[in-house]
Amino acid sequence: MQAKINKFVPGGQAIATLDDGKKAFIWGALPGELIEFEITKNKKSYCEGIATKIFQSAPERIAPRDECYLATSPWQILDYAEELKQKSQLVQECFTQQHLNVEILPTLTDGKDFFYRNKMEYSLYWSHDDSLIHLAFHTRGTHRKTPITQSSIERPEIFARAQAIVNELNAKHAEARTYQSLLLRCDQQGNVSGDLFENGKSHPQMQILHDTLNGYNYSYSPNGFFQINLPVYEMVLQEIARNISTNKVLDLYAGVGSIGLSVARDNDLTLVEVNGAAFEEMQNNAKGTNAKCVLAKSEDVTEYITPDCTVILDPPRAGCDTKLIAKLNEIKPVKIVYLSCNPITQARDIALLTNNYQIQKIQPYNFFPRTPHIESLAILERV
């Protein structure tokens, strides 16, 4: 099936309108291109697919580095400067859809667009051709696994360790079906930790890793809550620190505490996290400070919100609970700092706050180069 691509949509696919009016969401295509695509999902009002042939290429198209790019980083086909531009435009679209007239700043990057991920989870693939286990990723839009020999978005230390583990499995004639996946993570010094997840067994205990953010030390589990791209995360933390103007700071959805403890550990700081494992790591990271650690859902401890505090929000992709938004509107803390991995729900939540808050800044960051994922930082001040 052929299609003329219109633009990218939030989520990263390219969109086209077919002759019958149906919308098509397509991976592997760029705005302005005329393509042929294979349908992977077909619904009444829309379909999804993957480009199989490019008749007219966009000038921004480049050759992907990895054969497996569609599974891991589908924007490898897009010029990097254009990627940064498109990400700001996608954030702009999210806020425009909420009828918010706000300037979205250019997407910030540390300039490193490959070998940046400090965490990777691989599938294992059994090849009948050579009777060996291979590293693999799931083919986008399917449940099929594709074996890989190269992947360029994770740090090289991770891929080298993954290959070594697979070699060890093959040396003892292991079977791929024994394992669910292989998870590995490394710190900024290149020390790798992680393990195989075996089917039907509990997750193994993994060696704790350590890293420094804004001059402070943090420990975390390889399969726990910690950012994927630490150099860019430090850029965000520095910007948040510049916007902490109150002594009282409340860090909600705090994870292992890396935001609050990096920007306000000497303040009157309260950290709230619901996940038990992350909370334990938060308590460890908060040792030696006066920070108060609270194990609870952020929307269930709104009594910590006060008019004289700065509230830091870093919710999951679903965004903030409506009860929390209502409490923010009721109490009206001085400032809200909202970091989001999903600009769609971030814009939705902020739209509910604009009667009481003015948007000072919306700053996208490229945490995940060569992918459509966007991290967006919003600074809101009480009116």
mmCIF file of N, CA and C in Angstrom, residues 132-251:
data_model
loop_
_atom_site.group_PDB
_atom_site.id
_atom_site.type_symbol
_atom_site.label_atom_id
_atom_site.label_comp_id
_atom_site.label_asym_id
_atom_site.label_seq_id
_atom_site.Cartn_x
_atom_site.Cartn_y
_atom_site.Cartn_z
ATOM 1 N N LEU A 132 22.636 -22.045 17.872
ATOM 2 C CA LEU A 132 23.237 -21.193 18.885
ATOM 3 C C LEU A 132 22.239 -20.139 19.359
ATOM 4 N N ILE A 133 22.473 -19.628 20.570
ATOM 5 C CA ILE A 133 21.699 -18.506 21.102
ATOM 6 C C ILE A 133 22.304 -17.207 20.574
ATOM 7 N N HIS A 134 21.434 -16.258 20.225
ATOM 8 C CA HIS A 134 21.879 -14.935 19.789
ATOM 9 C C HIS A 134 21.116 -13.867 20.564
ATOM 10 N N LEU A 135 21.751 -12.720 20.760
ATOM 11 C CA LEU A 135 21.029 -11.554 21.274
ATOM 12 C C LEU A 135 19.964 -11.164 20.274
ATOM 13 N N ALA A 136 18.848 -10.615 20.778
ATOM 14 C CA ALA A 136 17.744 -10.280 19.877
ATOM 15 C C ALA A 136 16.913 -9.145 20.456
ATOM 16 N N PHE A 137 16.151 -8.507 19.580
ATOM 17 C CA PHE A 137 15.111 -7.561 19.969
ATOM 18 C C PHE A 137 13.811 -7.999 19.313
ATOM 19 N N HIS A 138 12.696 -7.576 19.889
ATOM 20 C CA HIS A 138 11.405 -7.842 19.257
ATOM 21 C C HIS A 138 11.213 -6.901 18.067
ATOM 22 N N THR A 139 10.798 -7.466 16.955
ATOM 23 C CA THR A 139 10.521 -6.668 15.764
ATOM 24 C C THR A 139 9.336 -5.758 16.039
ATOM 25 N N ARG A 140 9.484 -4.477 15.742
ATOM 26 C CA ARG A 140 8.435 -3.503 16.061
ATOM 27 C C ARG A 140 7.110 -3.892 15.398
ATOM 28 N N GLY A 141 6.062 -3.839 16.215
ATOM 29 C CA GLY A 141 4.725 -4.141 15.709
ATOM 30 C C GLY A 141 4.392 -5.615 15.657
ATOM 31 N N THR A 142 5.320 -6.484 16.103
ATOM 32 C CA THR A 142 5.081 -7.926 16.073
ATOM 33 C C THR A 142 5.597 -8.541 17.366
ATOM 34 N N HIS A 143 5.371 -9.848 17.496
ATOM 35 C CA HIS A 143 5.921 -10.604 18.619
ATOM 36 C C HIS A 143 7.160 -11.396 18.194
ATOM 37 N N ARG A 144 7.584 -11.203 16.961
ATOM 38 C CA ARG A 144 8.750 -11.923 16.457
ATOM 39 C C ARG A 144 10.047 -11.338 17.019
ATOM 40 N N LYS A 145 11.032 -12.189 17.147
ATOM 41 C CA LYS A 145 12.354 -11.755 17.589
ATOM 42 C C LYS A 145 13.301 -11.696 16.396
ATOM 43 N N THR A 146 14.151 -10.684 16.390
ATOM 44 C CA THR A 146 15.151 -10.529 15.348
ATOM 45 C C THR A 146 16.532 -10.597 15.976
ATOM 46 N N PRO A 147 17.369 -11.560 15.551
ATOM 47 C CA PRO A 147 18.726 -11.620 16.103
ATOM 48 C C PRO A 147 19.544 -10.411 15.666
ATOM 49 N N ILE A 148 20.474 -9.991 16.526
ATOM 50 C CA ILE A 148 21.279 -8.808 16.224
ATOM 51 C C ILE A 148 22.765 -9.111 16.411
ATOM 52 N N THR A 149 23.576 -8.402 15.647
ATOM 53 C CA THR A 149 25.028 -8.488 15.803
ATOM 54 C C THR A 149 25.620 -7.135 16.176
ATOM 55 N N GLN A 150 24.798 -6.095 16.143
ATOM 56 C CA GLN A 150 25.269 -4.751 16.473
ATOM 57 C C GLN A 150 24.104 -3.923 16.994
ATOM 58 N N SER A 151 24.380 -3.130 18.026
ATOM 59 C CA SER A 151 23.407 -2.166 18.533
ATOM 60 C C SER A 151 24.192 -0.985 19.074
ATOM 61 N N SER A 152 23.837 0.221 18.647
ATOM 62 C CA SER A 152 24.691 1.389 18.877
ATOM 63 C C SER A 152 24.103 2.434 19.812
ATOM 64 N N ILE A 153 22.984 2.147 20.471
ATOM 65 C CA ILE A 153 22.442 3.172 21.362
ATOM 66 C C ILE A 153 22.849 2.942 22.819
ATOM 67 N N GLU A 154 23.188 1.708 23.186
ATOM 68 C CA GLU A 154 23.666 1.465 24.540
ATOM 69 C C GLU A 154 25.180 1.653 24.605
ATOM 70 N N ARG A 155 25.674 1.864 25.803
ATOM 71 C CA ARG A 155 27.118 2.003 25.988
ATOM 72 C C ARG A 155 27.820 0.725 25.533
ATOM 73 N N PRO A 156 28.990 0.852 24.907
ATOM 74 C CA PRO A 156 29.673 -0.337 24.371
ATOM 75 C C PRO A 156 29.968 -1.398 25.419
ATOM 76 N N GLU A 157 30.193 -0.972 26.682
ATOM 77 C CA GLU A 157 30.476 -1.940 27.732
ATOM 78 C C GLU A 157 29.306 -2.893 27.935
ATOM 79 N N ILE A 158 28.093 -2.392 27.759
ATOM 80 C CA ILE A 158 26.902 -3.221 27.947
ATOM 81 C C ILE A 158 26.795 -4.265 26.848
ATOM 82 N N PHE A 159 26.958 -3.834 25.602
ATOM 83 C CA PHE A 159 26.829 -4.785 24.492
ATOM 84 C C PHE A 159 27.935 -5.832 24.549
ATOM 85 N N ALA A 160 29.150 -5.431 24.929
ATOM 86 C CA ALA A 160 30.251 -6.386 25.030
ATOM 87 C C ALA A 160 29.962 -7.430 26.105
ATOM 88 N N ARG A 161 29.436 -6.998 27.263
ATOM 89 C CA ARG A 161 29.093 -7.958 28.316
ATOM 90 C C ARG A 161 27.965 -8.884 27.855
ATOM 91 N N ALA A 162 26.974 -8.336 27.171
ATOM 92 C CA ALA A 162 25.864 -9.161 26.686
ATOM 93 C C ALA A 162 26.366 -10.245 25.737
ATOM 94 N N GLN A 163 27.264 -9.898 24.847
ATOM 95 C CA GLN A 163 27.812 -10.893 23.924
ATOM 96 C C GLN A 163 28.609 -11.955 24.672
ATOM 97 N N ALA A 164 29.345 -11.526 25.703
ATOM 98 C CA ALA A 164 30.127 -12.474 26.488
ATOM 99 C C ALA A 164 29.220 -13.464 27.214
ATOM 100 N N ILE A 165 28.097 -12.978 27.755
ATOM 101 C CA ILE A 165 27.152 -13.854 28.454
ATOM 102 C C ILE A 165 26.540 -14.858 27.484
ATOM 103 N N VAL A 166 26.190 -14.417 26.297
ATOM 104 C CA VAL A 166 25.634 -15.327 25.289
ATOM 105 C C VAL A 166 26.669 -16.374 24.897
ATOM 106 N N ASN A 167 27.922 -15.969 24.770
ATOM 107 C CA ASN A 167 28.980 -16.934 24.453
ATOM 108 C C ASN A 167 29.099 -17.990 25.545
ATOM 109 N N GLU A 168 28.966 -17.566 26.803
ATOM 110 C CA GLU A 168 29.019 -18.513 27.919
ATOM 111 C C GLU A 168 27.841 -19.485 27.868
ATOM 112 N N LEU A 169 26.657 -18.968 27.531
ATOM 113 C CA LEU A 169 25.482 -19.841 27.410
ATOM 114 C C LEU A 169 25.676 -20.872 26.304
ATOM 115 N N ASN A 170 26.221 -20.427 25.186
ATOM 116 C CA ASN A 170 26.433 -21.355 24.071
ATOM 117 C C ASN A 170 27.508 -22.387 24.398
ATOM 118 N N ALA A 171 28.510 -21.989 25.183
ATOM 119 C CA ALA A 171 29.579 -22.924 25.545
ATOM 120 C C ALA A 171 29.055 -24.076 26.391
ATOM 121 N N LYS A 172 27.999 -23.808 27.176
ATOM 122 C CA LYS A 172 27.425 -24.885 28.000
ATOM 123 C C LYS A 172 26.141 -25.447 27.390
ATOM 124 N N HIS A 173 25.886 -25.095 26.118
ATOM 125 C CA HIS A 173 24.755 -25.646 25.352
ATOM 126 C C HIS A 173 23.409 -25.356 26.021
ATOM 127 N N ALA A 174 23.263 -24.139 26.506
ATOM 128 C CA ALA A 174 21.995 -23.718 27.108
ATOM 129 C C ALA A 174 20.933 -23.510 26.040
ATOM 130 N N GLU A 175 19.672 -23.423 26.467
ATOM 131 C CA GLU A 175 18.558 -23.202 25.552
ATOM 132 C C GLU A 175 17.971 -21.814 25.779
ATOM 133 N N ALA A 176 17.693 -21.107 24.704
ATOM 134 C CA ALA A 176 17.173 -19.741 24.810
ATOM 135 C C ALA A 176 15.830 -19.706 25.530
ATOM 136 N N ARG A 177 15.015 -20.741 25.348
ATOM 137 C CA ARG A 177 13.673 -20.733 25.935
ATOM 138 C C ARG A 177 13.698 -20.806 27.459
ATOM 139 N N THR A 178 14.860 -21.084 28.036
ATOM 140 C CA THR A 178 14.991 -21.109 29.492
ATOM 141 C C THR A 178 14.889 -19.710 30.078
ATOM 142 N N TYR A 179 15.183 -18.690 29.247
ATOM 143 C CA TYR A 179 15.349 -17.336 29.755
ATOM 144 C C TYR A 179 14.311 -16.370 29.188
ATOM 145 N N GLN A 180 13.856 -15.487 30.043
ATOM 146 C CA GLN A 180 12.921 -14.442 29.630
ATOM 147 C C GLN A 180 13.660 -13.304 28.925
ATOM 148 N N SER A 181 14.779 -12.871 29.516
ATOM 149 C CA SER A 181 15.540 -11.765 28.939
ATOM 150 C C SER A 181 16.872 -11.624 29.662
ATOM 151 N N LEU A 182 17.685 -10.728 29.160
ATOM 152 C CA LEU A 182 18.968 -10.389 29.764
ATOM 153 C C LEU A 182 18.988 -8.888 30.009
ATOM 154 N N LEU A 183 19.104 -8.487 31.277
ATOM 155 C CA LEU A 183 19.124 -7.071 31.628
ATOM 156 C C LEU A 183 20.509 -6.688 32.137
ATOM 157 N N LEU A 184 21.059 -5.614 31.554
ATOM 158 C CA LEU A 184 22.374 -5.134 31.952
ATOM 159 C C LEU A 184 22.361 -3.623 32.095
ATOM 160 N N ARG A 185 23.165 -3.140 33.038
ATOM 161 C CA ARG A 185 23.276 -1.703 33.248
ATOM 162 C C ARG A 185 24.717 -1.382 33.631
ATOM 163 N N CYS A 186 25.165 -0.178 33.310
ATOM 164 C CA CYS A 186 26.514 0.204 33.722
ATOM 165 C C CYS A 186 26.511 1.619 34.275
ATOM 166 N N ASP A 187 27.493 1.885 35.130
ATOM 167 C CA ASP A 187 27.646 3.230 35.661
ATOM 168 C C ASP A 187 28.496 4.057 34.698
ATOM 169 N N GLN A 188 28.741 5.307 35.049
ATOM 170 C CA GLN A 188 29.469 6.194 34.143
ATOM 171 C C GLN A 188 30.951 5.832 34.032
ATOM 172 N N GLN A 189 31.426 4.968 34.926
ATOM 173 C CA GLN A 189 32.800 4.493 34.826
ATOM 174 C C GLN A 189 32.911 3.237 33.963
ATOM 175 N N GLY A 190 31.764 2.715 33.514
ATOM 176 C CA GLY A 190 31.774 1.540 32.651
ATOM 177 C C GLY A 190 31.658 0.221 33.375
ATOM 178 N N ASN A 191 31.403 0.235 34.688
ATOM 179 C CA ASN A 191 31.196 -1.007 35.437
ATOM 180 C C ASN A 191 29.800 -1.549 35.136
ATOM 181 N N VAL A 192 29.729 -2.805 34.720
ATOM 182 C CA VAL A 192 28.465 -3.399 34.272
ATOM 183 C C VAL A 192 27.920 -4.350 35.328
ATOM 184 N N SER A 193 26.613 -4.265 35.554
ATOM 185 C CA SER A 193 25.921 -5.174 36.456
ATOM 186 C C SER A 193 24.621 -5.610 35.796
ATOM 187 N N GLY A 194 24.096 -6.732 36.230
ATOM 188 C CA GLY A 194 22.852 -7.238 35.666
ATOM 189 C C GLY A 194 22.862 -8.749 35.650
ATOM 190 N N ASP A 195 21.854 -9.335 35.010
ATOM 191 C CA ASP A 195 21.780 -10.794 35.016
ATOM 192 C C ASP A 195 20.695 -11.258 34.048
ATOM 193 N N LEU A 196 20.668 -12.571 33.899
ATOM 194 C CA LEU A 196 19.623 -13.219 33.113
ATOM 195 C C LEU A 196 18.369 -13.401 33.965
ATOM 196 N N PHE A 197 17.207 -13.195 33.358
ATOM 197 C CA PHE A 197 15.936 -13.494 34.002
ATOM 198 C C PHE A 197 15.473 -14.862 33.483
ATOM 199 N N GLU A 198 15.394 -15.826 34.389
ATOM 200 C CA GLU A 198 14.969 -17.167 33.987
ATOM 201 C C GLU A 198 13.460 -17.294 34.111
ATOM 202 N N ASN A 199 12.864 -17.973 33.154
ATOM 203 C CA ASN A 199 11.417 -18.195 33.182
ATOM 204 C C ASN A 199 11.024 -19.001 34.416
ATOM 205 N N GLY A 200 9.974 -18.525 35.097
ATOM 206 C CA GLY A 200 9.456 -19.246 36.243
ATOM 207 C C GLY A 200 10.228 -19.043 37.524
ATOM 208 N N LYS A 201 11.241 -18.190 37.497
ATOM 209 C CA LYS A 201 12.032 -17.943 38.702
ATOM 210 C C LYS A 201 12.002 -16.461 39.052
ATOM 211 N N SER A 202 12.173 -16.152 40.337
ATOM 212 C CA SER A 202 12.196 -14.761 40.758
ATOM 213 C C SER A 202 13.441 -14.077 40.211
ATOM 214 N N HIS A 203 13.370 -12.755 40.094
ATOM 215 C CA HIS A 203 14.496 -12.006 39.556
ATOM 216 C C HIS A 203 15.703 -12.136 40.480
ATOM 217 N N PRO A 204 16.889 -12.296 39.922
ATOM 218 C CA PRO A 204 18.080 -12.455 40.758
ATOM 219 C C PRO A 204 18.490 -11.153 41.435
ATOM 220 N N GLN A 205 19.225 -11.263 42.518
ATOM 221 C CA GLN A 205 19.823 -10.091 43.149
ATOM 222 C C GLN A 205 21.001 -9.623 42.301
ATOM 223 N N MET A 206 21.069 -8.331 42.057
ATOM 224 C CA MET A 206 22.107 -7.793 41.188
ATOM 225 C C MET A 206 23.011 -6.852 41.970
ATOM 226 N N GLN A 207 24.255 -6.775 41.534
ATOM 227 C CA GLN A 207 25.212 -5.894 42.182
ATOM 228 C C GLN A 207 24.783 -4.444 42.054
ATOM 229 N N ILE A 208 24.766 -3.729 43.156
ATOM 230 C CA ILE A 208 24.376 -2.324 43.169
ATOM 231 C C ILE A 208 25.421 -1.474 42.446
ATOM 232 N N LEU A 209 24.935 -0.486 41.706
ATOM 233 C CA LEU A 209 25.813 0.443 40.993
ATOM 234 C C LEU A 209 25.850 1.788 41.716
ATOM 235 N N HIS A 210 26.857 2.583 41.395
ATOM 236 C CA HIS A 210 27.031 3.891 42.023
ATOM 237 C C HIS A 210 27.376 4.926 40.964
ATOM 238 N N ASP A 211 26.789 6.108 41.100
ATOM 239 C CA ASP A 211 27.096 7.209 40.188
ATOM 240 C C ASP A 211 27.017 8.528 40.934
ATOM 241 N N THR A 212 27.596 9.552 40.335
ATOM 242 C CA THR A 212 27.587 10.895 40.907
ATOM 243 C C THR A 212 26.770 11.817 40.021
ATOM 244 N N LEU A 213 25.854 12.549 40.636
ATOM 245 C CA LEU A 213 25.037 13.536 39.932
ATOM 246 C C LEU A 213 25.173 14.872 40.649
ATOM 247 N N ASN A 214 25.578 15.887 39.912
ATOM 248 C CA ASN A 214 25.756 17.224 40.496
ATOM 249 C C ASN A 214 26.632 17.199 41.753
ATOM 250 N N GLY A 215 27.618 16.297 41.754
ATOM 251 C CA GLY A 215 28.558 16.223 42.867
ATOM 252 C C GLY A 215 28.121 15.347 44.022
ATOM 253 N N TYR A 216 26.933 14.716 43.932
ATOM 254 C CA TYR A 216 26.424 13.871 45.005
ATOM 255 C C TYR A 216 26.392 12.408 44.563
ATOM 256 N N ASN A 217 26.675 11.517 45.491
ATOM 257 C CA ASN A 217 26.755 10.092 45.189
ATOM 258 C C ASN A 217 25.391 9.424 45.351
ATOM 259 N N TYR A 218 25.094 8.495 44.423
ATOM 260 C CA TYR A 218 23.841 7.748 44.463
ATOM 261 C C TYR A 218 24.123 6.271 44.209
ATOM 262 N N SER A 219 23.349 5.416 44.863
ATOM 263 C CA SER A 219 23.394 3.979 44.588
ATOM 264 C C SER A 219 22.041 3.557 44.034
ATOM 265 N N TYR A 220 22.063 2.541 43.187
ATOM 266 C CA TYR A 220 20.814 2.082 42.562
ATOM 267 C C TYR A 220 21.006 0.677 42.029
ATOM 268 N N SER A 221 19.902 -0.047 41.937
ATOM 269 C CA SER A 221 19.906 -1.389 41.386
ATOM 270 C C SER A 221 19.811 -1.325 39.859
ATOM 271 N N PRO A 222 20.451 -2.253 39.144
ATOM 272 C CA PRO A 222 20.366 -2.238 37.681
ATOM 273 C C PRO A 222 18.948 -2.301 37.145
ATOM 274 N N ASN A 223 18.042 -2.990 37.861
ATOM 275 C CA ASN A 223 16.660 -3.073 37.383
ATOM 276 C C ASN A 223 15.728 -2.145 38.158
ATOM 277 N N GLY A 224 16.309 -1.121 38.805
ATOM 278 C CA GLY A 224 15.514 -0.179 39.579
ATOM 279 C C GLY A 224 15.285 1.125 38.847
ATOM 280 N N PHE A 225 14.905 2.152 39.618
ATOM 281 C CA PHE A 225 14.566 3.462 39.071
ATOM 282 C C PHE A 225 15.822 4.327 38.994
ATOM 283 N N PHE A 226 16.300 4.593 37.802
ATOM 284 C CA PHE A 226 17.396 5.542 37.622
ATOM 285 C C PHE A 226 17.398 5.957 36.159
ATOM 286 N N GLN A 227 17.870 7.162 35.901
ATOM 287 C CA GLN A 227 17.788 7.685 34.545
ATOM 288 C C GLN A 227 18.716 6.940 33.591
ATOM 289 N N ILE A 228 18.318 6.926 32.319
ATOM 290 C CA ILE A 228 19.031 6.179 31.288
ATOM 291 C C ILE A 228 20.226 6.951 30.739
ATOM 292 N N ASN A 229 20.099 8.281 30.681
ATOM 293 C CA ASN A 229 21.124 9.119 30.061
ATOM 294 C C ASN A 229 21.579 10.147 31.107
ATOM 295 N N LEU A 230 22.599 9.807 31.863
ATOM 296 C CA LEU A 230 22.972 10.635 33.008
ATOM 297 C C LEU A 230 23.583 11.986 32.633
ATOM 298 N N PRO A 231 24.404 12.101 31.593
ATOM 299 C CA PRO A 231 24.929 13.436 31.250
ATOM 300 C C PRO A 231 23.831 14.448 30.938
ATOM 301 N N VAL A 232 22.796 14.035 30.201
ATOM 302 C CA VAL A 232 21.700 14.962 29.901
ATOM 303 C C VAL A 232 20.845 15.182 31.148
ATOM 304 N N TYR A 233 20.689 14.150 31.957
ATOM 305 C CA TYR A 233 19.947 14.293 33.216
ATOM 306 C C TYR A 233 20.598 15.339 34.114
ATOM 307 N N GLU A 234 21.917 15.383 34.143
ATOM 308 C CA GLU A 234 22.606 16.406 34.932
ATOM 309 C C GLU A 234 22.283 17.807 34.418
ATOM 310 N N MET A 235 22.127 17.959 33.102
ATOM 311 C CA MET A 235 21.730 19.254 32.556
ATOM 312 C C MET A 235 20.368 19.664 33.108
ATOM 313 N N VAL A 236 19.446 18.707 33.197
ATOM 314 C CA VAL A 236 18.116 18.983 33.738
ATOM 315 C C VAL A 236 18.204 19.355 35.214
ATOM 316 N N LEU A 237 18.977 18.609 35.965
ATOM 317 C CA LEU A 237 19.107 18.883 37.396
ATOM 318 C C LEU A 237 19.665 20.283 37.649
ATOM 319 N N GLN A 238 20.600 20.704 36.832
ATOM 320 C CA GLN A 238 21.168 22.038 36.989
ATOM 321 C C GLN A 238 20.118 23.115 36.722
ATOM 322 N N GLU A 239 19.259 22.869 35.738
ATOM 323 C CA GLU A 239 18.186 23.828 35.445
ATOM 324 C C GLU A 239 17.160 23.848 36.575
ATOM 325 N N ILE A 240 16.819 22.674 37.108
ATOM 326 C CA ILE A 240 15.875 22.626 38.227
ATOM 327 C C ILE A 240 16.458 23.361 39.430
ATOM 328 N N ALA A 241 17.734 23.140 39.705
ATOM 329 C CA ALA A 241 18.374 23.794 40.854
ATOM 330 C C ALA A 241 18.281 25.311 40.757
ATOM 331 N N ARG A 242 18.393 25.830 39.535
ATOM 332 C CA ARG A 242 18.299 27.287 39.342
ATOM 333 C C ARG A 242 16.898 27.807 39.627
ATOM 334 N N ASN A 243 15.925 26.906 39.664
ATOM 335 C CA ASN A 243 14.536 27.320 39.869
ATOM 336 C C ASN A 243 14.002 26.960 41.249
ATOM 337 N N ILE A 244 14.861 26.563 42.169
ATOM 338 C CA ILE A 244 14.452 26.318 43.554
ATOM 339 C C ILE A 244 14.669 27.616 44.332
ATOM 340 N N SER A 245 13.586 28.289 44.678
ATOM 341 C CA SER A 245 13.687 29.596 45.341
ATOM 342 C C SER A 245 13.049 29.597 46.729
ATOM 343 N N THR A 246 12.573 28.437 47.180
ATOM 344 C CA THR A 246 11.958 28.343 48.507
ATOM 345 C C THR A 246 12.771 27.391 49.373
ATOM 346 N N ASN A 247 12.671 27.555 50.680
ATOM 347 C CA ASN A 247 13.369 26.627 51.569
ATOM 348 C C ASN A 247 12.660 25.280 51.604
ATOM 349 N N LYS A 248 11.335 25.311 51.559
ATOM 350 C CA LYS A 248 10.570 24.070 51.624
ATOM 351 C C LYS A 248 10.399 23.501 50.218
ATOM 352 N N VAL A 249 10.764 22.230 50.046
ATOM 353 C CA VAL A 249 10.687 21.569 48.740
ATOM 354 C C VAL A 249 10.035 20.200 48.917
ATOM 355 N N LEU A 250 9.071 19.901 48.076
ATOM 356 C CA LEU A 250 8.375 18.621 48.080
ATOM 357 C C LEU A 250 8.612 17.922 46.746
ATOM 358 N N ASP A 251 9.269 16.772 46.784
ATOM 359 C CA ASP A 251 9.590 16.005 45.581
ATOM 360 C C ASP A 251 8.660 14.805 45.519
#
